[in-house]
mmCIF file of C-alpha atoms and ligand atoms in Angstrom:
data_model
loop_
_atom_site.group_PDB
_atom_site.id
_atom_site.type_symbol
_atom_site.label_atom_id
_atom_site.label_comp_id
_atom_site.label_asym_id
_atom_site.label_seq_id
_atom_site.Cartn_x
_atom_site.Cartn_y
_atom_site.Cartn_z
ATOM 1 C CA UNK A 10 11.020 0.924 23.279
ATOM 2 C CA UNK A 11 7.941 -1.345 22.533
ATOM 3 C CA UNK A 12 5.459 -0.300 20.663
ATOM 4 C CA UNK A 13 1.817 -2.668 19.684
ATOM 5 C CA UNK A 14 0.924 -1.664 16.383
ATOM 6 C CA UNK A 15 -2.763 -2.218 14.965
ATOM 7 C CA UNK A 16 -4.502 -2.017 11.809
ATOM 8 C CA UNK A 17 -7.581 -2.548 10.468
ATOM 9 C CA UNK A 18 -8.360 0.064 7.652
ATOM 10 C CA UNK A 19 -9.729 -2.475 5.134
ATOM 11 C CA UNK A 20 -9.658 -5.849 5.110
ATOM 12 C CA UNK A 21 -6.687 -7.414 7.263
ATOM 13 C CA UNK A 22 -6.932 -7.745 11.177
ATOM 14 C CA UNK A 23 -3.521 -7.306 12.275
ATOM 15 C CA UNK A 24 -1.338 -6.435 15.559
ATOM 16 C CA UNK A 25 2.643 -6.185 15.978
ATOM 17 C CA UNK A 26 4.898 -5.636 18.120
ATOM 18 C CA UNK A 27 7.630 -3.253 17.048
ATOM 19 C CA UNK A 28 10.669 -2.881 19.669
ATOM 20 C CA UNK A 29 13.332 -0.296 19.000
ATOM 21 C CA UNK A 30 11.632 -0.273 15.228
ATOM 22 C CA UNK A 31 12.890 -4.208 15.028
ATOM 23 C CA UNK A 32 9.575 -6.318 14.232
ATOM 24 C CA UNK A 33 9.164 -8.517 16.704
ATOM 25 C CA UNK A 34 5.831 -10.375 15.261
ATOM 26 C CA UNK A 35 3.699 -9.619 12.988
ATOM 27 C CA UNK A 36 0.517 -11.118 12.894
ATOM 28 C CA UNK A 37 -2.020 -10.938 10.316
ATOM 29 C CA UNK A 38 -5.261 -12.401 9.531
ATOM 30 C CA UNK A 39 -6.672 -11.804 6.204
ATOM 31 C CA UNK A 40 -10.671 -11.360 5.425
ATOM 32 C CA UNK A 41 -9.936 -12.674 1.815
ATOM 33 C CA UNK A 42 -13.083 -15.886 1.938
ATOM 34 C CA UNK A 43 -14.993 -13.887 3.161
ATOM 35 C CA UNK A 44 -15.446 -10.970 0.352
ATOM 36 C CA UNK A 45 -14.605 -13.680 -2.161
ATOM 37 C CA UNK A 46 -18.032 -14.227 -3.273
ATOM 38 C CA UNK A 47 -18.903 -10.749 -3.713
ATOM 39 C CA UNK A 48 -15.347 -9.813 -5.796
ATOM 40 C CA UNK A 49 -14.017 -6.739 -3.259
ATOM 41 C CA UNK A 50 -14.398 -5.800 -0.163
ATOM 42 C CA UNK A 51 -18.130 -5.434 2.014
ATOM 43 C CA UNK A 52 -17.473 -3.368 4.557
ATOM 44 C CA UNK A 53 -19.841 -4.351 6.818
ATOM 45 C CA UNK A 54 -18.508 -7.975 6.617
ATOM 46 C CA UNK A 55 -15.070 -6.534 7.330
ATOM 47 C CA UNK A 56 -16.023 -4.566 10.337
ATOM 48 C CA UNK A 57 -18.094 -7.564 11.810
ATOM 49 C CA UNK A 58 -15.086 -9.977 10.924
ATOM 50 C CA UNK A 59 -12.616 -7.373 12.559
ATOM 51 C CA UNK A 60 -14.521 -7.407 16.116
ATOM 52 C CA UNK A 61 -14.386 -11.384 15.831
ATOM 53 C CA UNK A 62 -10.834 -11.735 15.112
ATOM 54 C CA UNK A 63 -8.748 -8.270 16.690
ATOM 55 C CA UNK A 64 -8.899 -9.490 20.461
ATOM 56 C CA UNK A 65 -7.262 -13.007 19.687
ATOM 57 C CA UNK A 66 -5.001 -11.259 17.180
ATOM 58 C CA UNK A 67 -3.605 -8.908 19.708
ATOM 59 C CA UNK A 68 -2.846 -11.768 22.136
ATOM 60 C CA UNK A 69 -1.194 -13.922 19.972
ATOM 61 C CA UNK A 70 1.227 -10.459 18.931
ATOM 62 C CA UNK A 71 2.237 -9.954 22.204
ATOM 63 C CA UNK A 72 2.606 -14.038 22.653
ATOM 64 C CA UNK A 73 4.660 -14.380 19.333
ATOM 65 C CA UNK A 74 7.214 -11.488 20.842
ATOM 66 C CA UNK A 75 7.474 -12.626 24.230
ATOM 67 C CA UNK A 76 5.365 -9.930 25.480
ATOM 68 C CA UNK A 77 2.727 -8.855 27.120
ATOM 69 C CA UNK A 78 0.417 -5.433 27.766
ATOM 70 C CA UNK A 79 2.619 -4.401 30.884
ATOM 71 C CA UNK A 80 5.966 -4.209 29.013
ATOM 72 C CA UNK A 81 4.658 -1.974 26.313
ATOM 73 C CA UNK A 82 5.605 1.768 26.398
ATOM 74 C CA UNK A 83 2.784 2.848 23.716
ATOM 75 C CA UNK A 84 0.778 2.057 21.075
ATOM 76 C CA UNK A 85 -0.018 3.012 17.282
ATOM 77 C CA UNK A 86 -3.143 2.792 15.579
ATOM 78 C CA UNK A 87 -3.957 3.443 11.791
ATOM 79 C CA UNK A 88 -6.878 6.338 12.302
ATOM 80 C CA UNK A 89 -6.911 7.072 8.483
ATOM 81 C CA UNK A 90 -7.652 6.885 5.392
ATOM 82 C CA UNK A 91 -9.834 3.591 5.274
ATOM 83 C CA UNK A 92 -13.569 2.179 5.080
ATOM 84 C CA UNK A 93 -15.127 4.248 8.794
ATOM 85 C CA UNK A 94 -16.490 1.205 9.951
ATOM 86 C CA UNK A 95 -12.876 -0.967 9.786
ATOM 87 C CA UNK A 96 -10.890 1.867 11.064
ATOM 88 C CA UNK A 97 -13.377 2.191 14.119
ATOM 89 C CA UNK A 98 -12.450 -1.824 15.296
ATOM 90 C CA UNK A 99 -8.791 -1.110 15.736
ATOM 91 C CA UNK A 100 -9.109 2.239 16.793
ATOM 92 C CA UNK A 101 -11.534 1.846 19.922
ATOM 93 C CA UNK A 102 -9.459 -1.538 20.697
ATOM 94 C CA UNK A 103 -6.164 1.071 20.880
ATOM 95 C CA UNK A 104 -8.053 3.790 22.640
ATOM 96 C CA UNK A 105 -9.959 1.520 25.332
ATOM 97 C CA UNK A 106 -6.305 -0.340 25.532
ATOM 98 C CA UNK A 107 -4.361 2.713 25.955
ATOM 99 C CA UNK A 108 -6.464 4.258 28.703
ATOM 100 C CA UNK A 109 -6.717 0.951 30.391
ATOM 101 C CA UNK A 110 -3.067 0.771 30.529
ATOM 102 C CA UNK A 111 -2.072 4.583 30.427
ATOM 103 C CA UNK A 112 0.145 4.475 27.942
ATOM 104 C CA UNK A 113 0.292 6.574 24.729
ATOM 105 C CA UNK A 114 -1.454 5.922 21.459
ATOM 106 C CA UNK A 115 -0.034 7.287 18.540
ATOM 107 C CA UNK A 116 -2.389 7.833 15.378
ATOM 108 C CA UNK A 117 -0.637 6.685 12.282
ATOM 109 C CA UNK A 118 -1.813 7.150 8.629
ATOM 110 C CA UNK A 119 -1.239 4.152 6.325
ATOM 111 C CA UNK A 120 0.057 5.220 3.540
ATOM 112 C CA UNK A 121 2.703 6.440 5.947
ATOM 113 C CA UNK A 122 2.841 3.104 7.393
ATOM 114 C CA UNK A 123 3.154 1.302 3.356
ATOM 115 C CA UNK A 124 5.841 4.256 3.163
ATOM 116 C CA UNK A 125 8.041 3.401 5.984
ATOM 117 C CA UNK A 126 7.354 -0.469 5.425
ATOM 118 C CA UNK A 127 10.607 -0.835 3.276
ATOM 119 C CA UNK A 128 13.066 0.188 6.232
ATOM 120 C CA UNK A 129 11.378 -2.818 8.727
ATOM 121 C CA UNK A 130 12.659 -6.133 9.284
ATOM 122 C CA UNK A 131 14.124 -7.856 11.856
ATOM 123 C CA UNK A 132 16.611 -4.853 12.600
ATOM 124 C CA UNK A 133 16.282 -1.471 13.799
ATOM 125 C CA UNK A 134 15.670 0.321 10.564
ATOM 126 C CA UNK A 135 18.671 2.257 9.007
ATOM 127 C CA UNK A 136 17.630 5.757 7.301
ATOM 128 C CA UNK A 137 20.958 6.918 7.005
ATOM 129 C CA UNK A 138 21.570 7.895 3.196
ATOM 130 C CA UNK A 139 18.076 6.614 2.376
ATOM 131 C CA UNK A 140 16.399 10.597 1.467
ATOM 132 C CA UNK A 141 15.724 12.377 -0.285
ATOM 133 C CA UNK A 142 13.726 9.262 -1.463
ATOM 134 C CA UNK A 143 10.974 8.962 -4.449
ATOM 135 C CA UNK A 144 8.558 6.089 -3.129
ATOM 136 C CA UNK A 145 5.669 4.878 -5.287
ATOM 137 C CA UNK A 146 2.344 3.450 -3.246
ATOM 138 C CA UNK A 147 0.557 1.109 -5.128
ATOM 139 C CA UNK A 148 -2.070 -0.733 -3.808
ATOM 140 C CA UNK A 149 -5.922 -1.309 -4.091
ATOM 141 C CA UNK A 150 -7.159 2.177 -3.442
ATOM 142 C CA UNK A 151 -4.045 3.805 -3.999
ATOM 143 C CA UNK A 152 -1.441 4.797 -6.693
ATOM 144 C CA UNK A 153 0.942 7.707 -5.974
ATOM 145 C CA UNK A 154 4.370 9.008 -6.395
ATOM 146 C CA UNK A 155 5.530 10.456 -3.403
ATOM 147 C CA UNK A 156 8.257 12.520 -2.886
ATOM 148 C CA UNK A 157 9.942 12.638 0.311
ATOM 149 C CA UNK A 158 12.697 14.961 1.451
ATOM 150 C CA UNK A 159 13.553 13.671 4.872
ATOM 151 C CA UNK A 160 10.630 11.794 7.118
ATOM 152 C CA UNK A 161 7.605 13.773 7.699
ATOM 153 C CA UNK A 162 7.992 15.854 4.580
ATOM 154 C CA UNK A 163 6.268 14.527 1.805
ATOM 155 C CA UNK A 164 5.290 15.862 -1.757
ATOM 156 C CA UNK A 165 2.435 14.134 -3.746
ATOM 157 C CA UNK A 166 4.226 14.639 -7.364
ATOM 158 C CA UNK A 167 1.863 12.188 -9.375
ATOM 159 C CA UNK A 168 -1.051 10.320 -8.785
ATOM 160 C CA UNK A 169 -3.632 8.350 -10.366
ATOM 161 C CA UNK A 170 -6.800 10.499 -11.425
ATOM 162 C CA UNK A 171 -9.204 7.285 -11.844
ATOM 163 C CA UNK A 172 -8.452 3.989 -10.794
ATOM 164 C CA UNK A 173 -5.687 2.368 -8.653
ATOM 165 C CA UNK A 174 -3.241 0.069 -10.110
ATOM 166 C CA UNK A 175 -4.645 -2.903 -7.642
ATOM 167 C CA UNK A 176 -8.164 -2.107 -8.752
ATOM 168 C CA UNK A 177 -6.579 -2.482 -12.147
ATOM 169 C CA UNK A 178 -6.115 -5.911 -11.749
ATOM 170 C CA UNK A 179 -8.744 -6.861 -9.653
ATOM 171 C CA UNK A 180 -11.063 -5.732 -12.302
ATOM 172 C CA UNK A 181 -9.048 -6.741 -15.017
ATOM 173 C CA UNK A 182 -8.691 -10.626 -12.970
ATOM 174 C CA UNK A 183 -13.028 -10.350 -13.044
ATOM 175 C CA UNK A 184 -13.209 -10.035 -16.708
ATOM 176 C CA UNK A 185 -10.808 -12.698 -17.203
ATOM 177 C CA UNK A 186 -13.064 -14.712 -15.003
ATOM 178 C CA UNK A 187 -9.473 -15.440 -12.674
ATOM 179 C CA UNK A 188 -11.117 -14.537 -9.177
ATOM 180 C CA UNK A 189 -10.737 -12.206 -6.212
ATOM 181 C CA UNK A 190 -8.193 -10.597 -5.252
ATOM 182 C CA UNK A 191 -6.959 -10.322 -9.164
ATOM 183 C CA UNK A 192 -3.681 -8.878 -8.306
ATOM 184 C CA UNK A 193 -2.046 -12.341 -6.613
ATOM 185 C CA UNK A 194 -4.498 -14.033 -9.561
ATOM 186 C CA UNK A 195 -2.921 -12.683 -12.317
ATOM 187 C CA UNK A 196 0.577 -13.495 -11.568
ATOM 188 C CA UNK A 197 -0.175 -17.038 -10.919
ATOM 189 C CA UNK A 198 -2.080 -17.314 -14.421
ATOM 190 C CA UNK A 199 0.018 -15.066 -16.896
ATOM 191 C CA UNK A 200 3.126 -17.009 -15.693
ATOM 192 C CA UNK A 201 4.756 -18.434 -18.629
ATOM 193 C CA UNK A 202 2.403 -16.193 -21.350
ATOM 194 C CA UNK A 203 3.837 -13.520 -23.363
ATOM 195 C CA UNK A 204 3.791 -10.612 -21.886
ATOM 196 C CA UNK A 205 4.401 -8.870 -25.563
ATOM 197 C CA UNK A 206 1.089 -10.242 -27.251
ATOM 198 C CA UNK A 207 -0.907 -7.605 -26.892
ATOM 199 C CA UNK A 208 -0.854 -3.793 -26.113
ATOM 200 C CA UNK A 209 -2.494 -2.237 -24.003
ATOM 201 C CA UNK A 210 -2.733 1.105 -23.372
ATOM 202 C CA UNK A 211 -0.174 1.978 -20.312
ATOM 203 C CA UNK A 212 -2.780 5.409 -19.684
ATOM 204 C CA UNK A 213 -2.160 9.382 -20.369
ATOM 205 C CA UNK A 214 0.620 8.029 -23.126
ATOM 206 C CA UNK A 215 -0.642 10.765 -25.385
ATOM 207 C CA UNK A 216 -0.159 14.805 -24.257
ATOM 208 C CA UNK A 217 -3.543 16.081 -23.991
ATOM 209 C CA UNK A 218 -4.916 19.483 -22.971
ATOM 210 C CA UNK A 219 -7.792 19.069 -21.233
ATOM 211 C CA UNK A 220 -5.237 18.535 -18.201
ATOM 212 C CA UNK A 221 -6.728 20.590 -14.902
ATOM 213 C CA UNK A 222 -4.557 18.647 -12.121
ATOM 214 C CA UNK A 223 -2.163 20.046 -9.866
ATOM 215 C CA UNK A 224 0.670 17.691 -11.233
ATOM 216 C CA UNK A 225 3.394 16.920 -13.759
ATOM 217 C CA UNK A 226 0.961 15.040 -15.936
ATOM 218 C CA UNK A 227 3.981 12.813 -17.110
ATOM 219 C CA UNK A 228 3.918 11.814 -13.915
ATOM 220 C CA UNK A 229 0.148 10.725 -13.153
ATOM 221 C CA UNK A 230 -1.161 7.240 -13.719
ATOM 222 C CA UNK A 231 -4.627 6.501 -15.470
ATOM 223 C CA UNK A 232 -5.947 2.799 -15.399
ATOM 224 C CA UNK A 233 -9.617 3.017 -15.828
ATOM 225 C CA UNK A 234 -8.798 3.234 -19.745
ATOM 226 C CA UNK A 235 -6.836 -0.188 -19.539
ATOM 227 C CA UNK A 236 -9.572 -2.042 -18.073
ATOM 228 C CA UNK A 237 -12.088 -0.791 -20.854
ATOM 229 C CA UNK A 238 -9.529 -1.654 -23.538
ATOM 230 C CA UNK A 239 -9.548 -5.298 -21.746
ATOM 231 C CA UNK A 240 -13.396 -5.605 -22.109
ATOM 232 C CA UNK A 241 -13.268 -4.704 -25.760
ATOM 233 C CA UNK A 242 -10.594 -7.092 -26.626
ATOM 234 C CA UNK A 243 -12.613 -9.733 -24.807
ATOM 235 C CA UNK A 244 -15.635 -9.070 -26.775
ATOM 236 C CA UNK A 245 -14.031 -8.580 -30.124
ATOM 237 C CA UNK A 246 -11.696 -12.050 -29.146
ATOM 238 C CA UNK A 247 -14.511 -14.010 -27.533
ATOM 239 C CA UNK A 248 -11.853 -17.605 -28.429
ATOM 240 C CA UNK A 249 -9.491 -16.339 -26.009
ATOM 241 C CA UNK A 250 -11.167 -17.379 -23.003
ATOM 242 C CA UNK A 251 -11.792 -20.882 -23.956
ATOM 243 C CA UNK A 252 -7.994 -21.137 -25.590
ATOM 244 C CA UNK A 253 -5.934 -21.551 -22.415
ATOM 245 C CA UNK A 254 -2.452 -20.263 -23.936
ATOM 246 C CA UNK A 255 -4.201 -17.176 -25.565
ATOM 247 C CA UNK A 256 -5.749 -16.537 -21.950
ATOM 248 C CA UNK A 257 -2.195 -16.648 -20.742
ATOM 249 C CA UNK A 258 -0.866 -14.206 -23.187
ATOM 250 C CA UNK A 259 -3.821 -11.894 -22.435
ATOM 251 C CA UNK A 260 -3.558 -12.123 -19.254
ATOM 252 C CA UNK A 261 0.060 -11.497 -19.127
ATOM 253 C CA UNK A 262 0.390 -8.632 -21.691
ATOM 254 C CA UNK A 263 -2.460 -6.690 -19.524
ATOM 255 C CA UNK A 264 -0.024 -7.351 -16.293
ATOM 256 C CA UNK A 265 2.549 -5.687 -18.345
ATOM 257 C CA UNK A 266 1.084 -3.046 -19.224
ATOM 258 C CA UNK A 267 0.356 -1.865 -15.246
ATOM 259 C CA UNK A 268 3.699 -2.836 -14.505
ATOM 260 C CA UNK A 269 5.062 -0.831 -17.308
ATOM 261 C CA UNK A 270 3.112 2.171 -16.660
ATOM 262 C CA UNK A 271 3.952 2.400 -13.424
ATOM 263 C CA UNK A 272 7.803 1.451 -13.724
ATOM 264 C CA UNK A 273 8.464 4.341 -16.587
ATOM 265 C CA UNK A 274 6.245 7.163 -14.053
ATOM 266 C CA UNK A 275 9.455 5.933 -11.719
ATOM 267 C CA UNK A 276 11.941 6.776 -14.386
ATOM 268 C CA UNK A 277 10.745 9.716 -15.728
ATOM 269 C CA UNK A 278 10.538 11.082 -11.511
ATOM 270 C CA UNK A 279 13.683 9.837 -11.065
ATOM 271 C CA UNK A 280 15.148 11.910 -13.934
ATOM 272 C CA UNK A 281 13.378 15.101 -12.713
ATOM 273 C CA UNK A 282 13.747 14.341 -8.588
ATOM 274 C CA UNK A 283 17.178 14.079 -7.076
ATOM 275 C CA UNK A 284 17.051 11.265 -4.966
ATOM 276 C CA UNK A 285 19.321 8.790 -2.751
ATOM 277 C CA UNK A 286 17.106 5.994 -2.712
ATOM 278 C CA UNK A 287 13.157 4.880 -4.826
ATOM 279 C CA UNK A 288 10.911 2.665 -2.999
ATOM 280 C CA UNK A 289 7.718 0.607 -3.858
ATOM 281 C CA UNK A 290 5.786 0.147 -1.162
ATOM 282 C CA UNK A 291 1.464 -1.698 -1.199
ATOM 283 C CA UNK A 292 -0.060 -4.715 -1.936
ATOM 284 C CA UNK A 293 1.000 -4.300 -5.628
ATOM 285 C CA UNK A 294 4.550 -3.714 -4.826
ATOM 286 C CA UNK A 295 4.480 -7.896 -4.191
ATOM 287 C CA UNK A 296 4.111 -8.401 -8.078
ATOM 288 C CA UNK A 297 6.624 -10.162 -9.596
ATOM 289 C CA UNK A 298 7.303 -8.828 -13.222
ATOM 290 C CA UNK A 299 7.081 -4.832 -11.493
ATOM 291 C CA UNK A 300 9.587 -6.121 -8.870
ATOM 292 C CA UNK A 301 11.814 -6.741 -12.140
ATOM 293 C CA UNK A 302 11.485 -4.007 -13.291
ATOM 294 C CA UNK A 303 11.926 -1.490 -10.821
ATOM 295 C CA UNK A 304 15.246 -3.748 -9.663
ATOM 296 C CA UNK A 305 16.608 -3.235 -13.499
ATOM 297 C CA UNK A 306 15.393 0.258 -13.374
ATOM 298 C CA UNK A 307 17.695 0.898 -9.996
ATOM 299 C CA UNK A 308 21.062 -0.924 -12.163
ATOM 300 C CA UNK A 309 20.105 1.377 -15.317
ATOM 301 C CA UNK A 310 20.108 4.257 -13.228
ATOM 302 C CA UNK A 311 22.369 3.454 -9.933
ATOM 303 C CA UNK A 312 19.755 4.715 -7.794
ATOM 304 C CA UNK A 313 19.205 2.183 -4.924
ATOM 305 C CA UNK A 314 16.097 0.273 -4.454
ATOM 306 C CA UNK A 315 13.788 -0.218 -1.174
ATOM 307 C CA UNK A 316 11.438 -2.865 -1.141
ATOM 308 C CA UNK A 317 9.525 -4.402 1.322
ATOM 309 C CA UNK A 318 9.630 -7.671 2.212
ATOM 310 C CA UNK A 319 6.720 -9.835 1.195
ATOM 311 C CA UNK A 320 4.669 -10.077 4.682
ATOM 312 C CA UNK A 321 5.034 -6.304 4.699
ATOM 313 C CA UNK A 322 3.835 -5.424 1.641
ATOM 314 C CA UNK A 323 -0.158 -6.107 1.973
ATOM 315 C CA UNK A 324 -1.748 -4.537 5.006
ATOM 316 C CA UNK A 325 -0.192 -4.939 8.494
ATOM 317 C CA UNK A 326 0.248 -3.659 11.712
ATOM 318 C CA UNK A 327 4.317 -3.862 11.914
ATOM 319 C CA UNK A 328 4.386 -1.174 9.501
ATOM 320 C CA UNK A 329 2.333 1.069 11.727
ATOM 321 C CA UNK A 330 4.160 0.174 14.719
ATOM 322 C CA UNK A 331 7.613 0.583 12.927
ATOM 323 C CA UNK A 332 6.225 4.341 11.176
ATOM 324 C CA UNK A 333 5.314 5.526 14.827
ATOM 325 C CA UNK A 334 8.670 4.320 15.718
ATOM 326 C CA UNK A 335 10.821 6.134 13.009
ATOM 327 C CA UNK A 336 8.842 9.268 13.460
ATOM 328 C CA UNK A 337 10.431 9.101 17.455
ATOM 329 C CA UNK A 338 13.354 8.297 16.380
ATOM 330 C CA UNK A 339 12.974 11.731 13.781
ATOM 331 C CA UNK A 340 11.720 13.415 16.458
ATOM 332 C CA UNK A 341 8.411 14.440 14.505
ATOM 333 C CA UNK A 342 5.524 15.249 16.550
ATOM 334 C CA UNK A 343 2.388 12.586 16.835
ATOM 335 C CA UNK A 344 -1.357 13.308 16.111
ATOM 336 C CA UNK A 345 -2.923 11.924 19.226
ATOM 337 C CA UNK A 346 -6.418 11.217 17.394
ATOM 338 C CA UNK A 347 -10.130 11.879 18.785
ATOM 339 C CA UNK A 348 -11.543 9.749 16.382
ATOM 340 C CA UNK A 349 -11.136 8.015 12.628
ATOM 341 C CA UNK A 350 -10.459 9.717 9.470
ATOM 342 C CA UNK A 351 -11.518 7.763 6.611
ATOM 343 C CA UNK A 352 -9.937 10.480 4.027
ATOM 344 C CA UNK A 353 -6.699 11.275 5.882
ATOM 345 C CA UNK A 354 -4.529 12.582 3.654
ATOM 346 C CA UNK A 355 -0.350 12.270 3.699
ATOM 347 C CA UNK A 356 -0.351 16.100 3.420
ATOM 348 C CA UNK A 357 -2.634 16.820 6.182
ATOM 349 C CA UNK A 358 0.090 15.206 8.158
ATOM 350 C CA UNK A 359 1.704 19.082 9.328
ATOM 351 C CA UNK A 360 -1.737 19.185 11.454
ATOM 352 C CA UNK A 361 -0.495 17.893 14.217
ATOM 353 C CA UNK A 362 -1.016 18.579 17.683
ATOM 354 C CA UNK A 363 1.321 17.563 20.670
ATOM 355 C CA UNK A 364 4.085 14.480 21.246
ATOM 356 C CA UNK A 365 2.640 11.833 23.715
ATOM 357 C CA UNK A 366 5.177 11.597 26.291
ATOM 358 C CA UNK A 367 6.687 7.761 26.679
HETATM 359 O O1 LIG B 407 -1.972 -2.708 0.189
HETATM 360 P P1 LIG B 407 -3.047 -3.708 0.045
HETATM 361 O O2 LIG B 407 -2.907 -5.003 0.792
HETATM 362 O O3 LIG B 407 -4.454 -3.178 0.471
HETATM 363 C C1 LIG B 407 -4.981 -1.954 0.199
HETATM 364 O O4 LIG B 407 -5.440 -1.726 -0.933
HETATM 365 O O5 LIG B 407 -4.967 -1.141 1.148
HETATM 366 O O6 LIG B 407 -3.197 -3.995 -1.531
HETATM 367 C C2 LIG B 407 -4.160 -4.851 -2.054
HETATM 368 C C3 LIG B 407 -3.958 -4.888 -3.561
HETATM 369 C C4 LIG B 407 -5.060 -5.661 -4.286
HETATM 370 O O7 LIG B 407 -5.528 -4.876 -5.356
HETATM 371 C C5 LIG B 407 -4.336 -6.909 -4.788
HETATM 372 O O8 LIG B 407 -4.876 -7.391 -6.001
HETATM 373 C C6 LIG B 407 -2.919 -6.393 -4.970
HETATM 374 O O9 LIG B 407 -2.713 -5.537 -3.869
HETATM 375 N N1 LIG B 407 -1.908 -7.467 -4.959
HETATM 376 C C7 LIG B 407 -1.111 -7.730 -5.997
HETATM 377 C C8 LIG B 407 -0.346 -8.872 -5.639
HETATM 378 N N2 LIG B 407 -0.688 -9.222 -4.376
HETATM 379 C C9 LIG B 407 -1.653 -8.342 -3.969
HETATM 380 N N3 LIG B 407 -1.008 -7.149 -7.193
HETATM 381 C C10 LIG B 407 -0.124 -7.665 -8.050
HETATM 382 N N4 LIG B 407 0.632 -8.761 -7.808
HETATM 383 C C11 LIG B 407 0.566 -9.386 -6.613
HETATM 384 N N5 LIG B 407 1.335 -10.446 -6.372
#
């Protein structure tokens, strides 16, 4: 079965095509230059930029797999969450395509898409022994441990309660003066500085009672602390950015610290959650030094590891394609969407209404 696959919930215009959940192509065209200037994302660039780039993108998807519109049997489109005005782009493309063509479009959300992006490559994915799996999203508007019984049944058992670990270091990269986006910056800079030279708080490390969440607070994630802590140090250590190996060592204990945090919320879920596999799935999931530590985290406790591979870690469209495709092969129902929901959430998932037919 071949599905197209499209996204464009933030800032990447991208199509796939997903056949039997093997990734055929996976094409992606990042908006990057053009929010450079402005440090994040304008969402009225991105939609713009979207409506410029989606139609070529889609061609050269189907091209890149051999393919074209006529040997698809559906398609899946990322309806939620996302900015309203980049969602819209990919969705009315997949809606216009998929009444054009009559075949059947299959909403997707995208953290289900990051969530099932660690089973894709190049072969049909294997799921067999994977769950119950703990998978932790981490990406520029999202940081969340997510507990997953078998597909389609997922727990939220931690969560960040202010900022994302991505918009960690994107905001931590702008104080540092290292550019946009600060994740990929940071890695390049703090390589070969000492990750030990300063600490930073790793957030919610002292028990509090003022807690009113929902959740295992051992198990939440705070960053917006970290980044404060940053500023101070930079104003009390104003030598460090004009001394290029104390930069370095800044710059690589603050990468610690998010990588820490976020590696000992995974150990202290792992202890409490029975699983057969953890995952780390986003665009932070590429960093290096939490890659490390995840992968010594799976030897110390003999819990396999999922990661994706590196062009399916930031946003793209194989993952949506290759989520619609393992929810067929679970035989979970589809929502068949009327429109975009920018604040989809993973648990609203049971509100579903019928299976397209393909
Ligand atoms: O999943 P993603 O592509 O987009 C969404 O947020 O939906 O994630 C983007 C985030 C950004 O915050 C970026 O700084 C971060 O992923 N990122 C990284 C790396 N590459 C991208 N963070 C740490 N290390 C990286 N190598």
């Amino acid at each position: 079965m071949k599905l197209l696959g499209i996204e464009t919930s933030c800032d990447e215009t991208a199509a796939a095509v997903v056949e039997d959940g093997a990734v055929r192509s996976n094409i992606i065209y990042s908006q990057i230059a053009q929010h450079a200037p402005y440090g994040g994302v304008v969402p009225e660039i991105a939609s713009r930029d979207h409506v410029r780039k989606l139609p070529g993108i889609i061609e050269e998807a189907l091209a890149k797999a051999n393919g074209s519109f006529d040997d698809l049997d559906g398609l899946a489109v990322t309806f939620g969450p996302g900015l309203a005005s980049s969602l819209l782009i990919g969705f009315s493309a997949a809606r216009a395509l998929s009444q054009r063509l009559n075949k059947p479009l299959m909403g997707i959300n995208h953290h289900e898409g990051h969530i099932y992006s660690v089973f894709l490559g190049e072969d049909p994915p294997q799921l067999e022994g994977a769950f119950p799996m703990l998978t932790l999203m981490v990406s520029g508007g999202d940081t969340r441990l997510v507990y997953i019984r078998e597909p389609g049944n997922y727990e939220i058992v931690g969560q960040t309660i202010d900022d994302a670990a991505g918009e960690a270091l994107d905001k931590g990269a702008t104080l540092l003066g290292l550019g946009y986006p600060g994740g990929p910056a940071i890695q390049q800079f703090a390589e070969g500085g000492n990750p030990h030279a300063v600490r930073f708080p790793r957030g919610l490390d002292n028990p509090g009672s003022d807690w009113t969440y929902n959740l295992d607070r051992t198990l939440c994630f705070s960053f917006s602390g970290l980044k404060t802590s940053l500023l101070y140090f930079l104003q009390k250590n104003p030598d460090v950015m004009e001394d290029e190996t104390k930069k370095r060592d800044v710059t690589a204990s603050y990468q610690e610290a998010v990588a820490d945090a976020l590696t000992t919320r995974m150990e202290r879920a792992l202890k409490k959650y029975s699983c057969a596999a953890f995952s780390c799935a986003g665009g932070v999931s590429l960093n290096k030094p939490l890659r490390g530590k995840l992968t010594a985290l799976s030897e110390k406790t003999s819990v396999p590891l999922r990661l994706s591979s590196p062009t399916l870690c930031t946003d793209n469209a194989a993952m949506i394609a290759g989520a619609a495709a393992i929810r067929l092969q679970a035989g979970l129902p589809f929502n068949v969407p009327q429109d975009v929901n920018p604040t989809l959430r993973l648990e609203n998932w049971k509100r579903v209404n019928k299976q397209p037919e393909l």
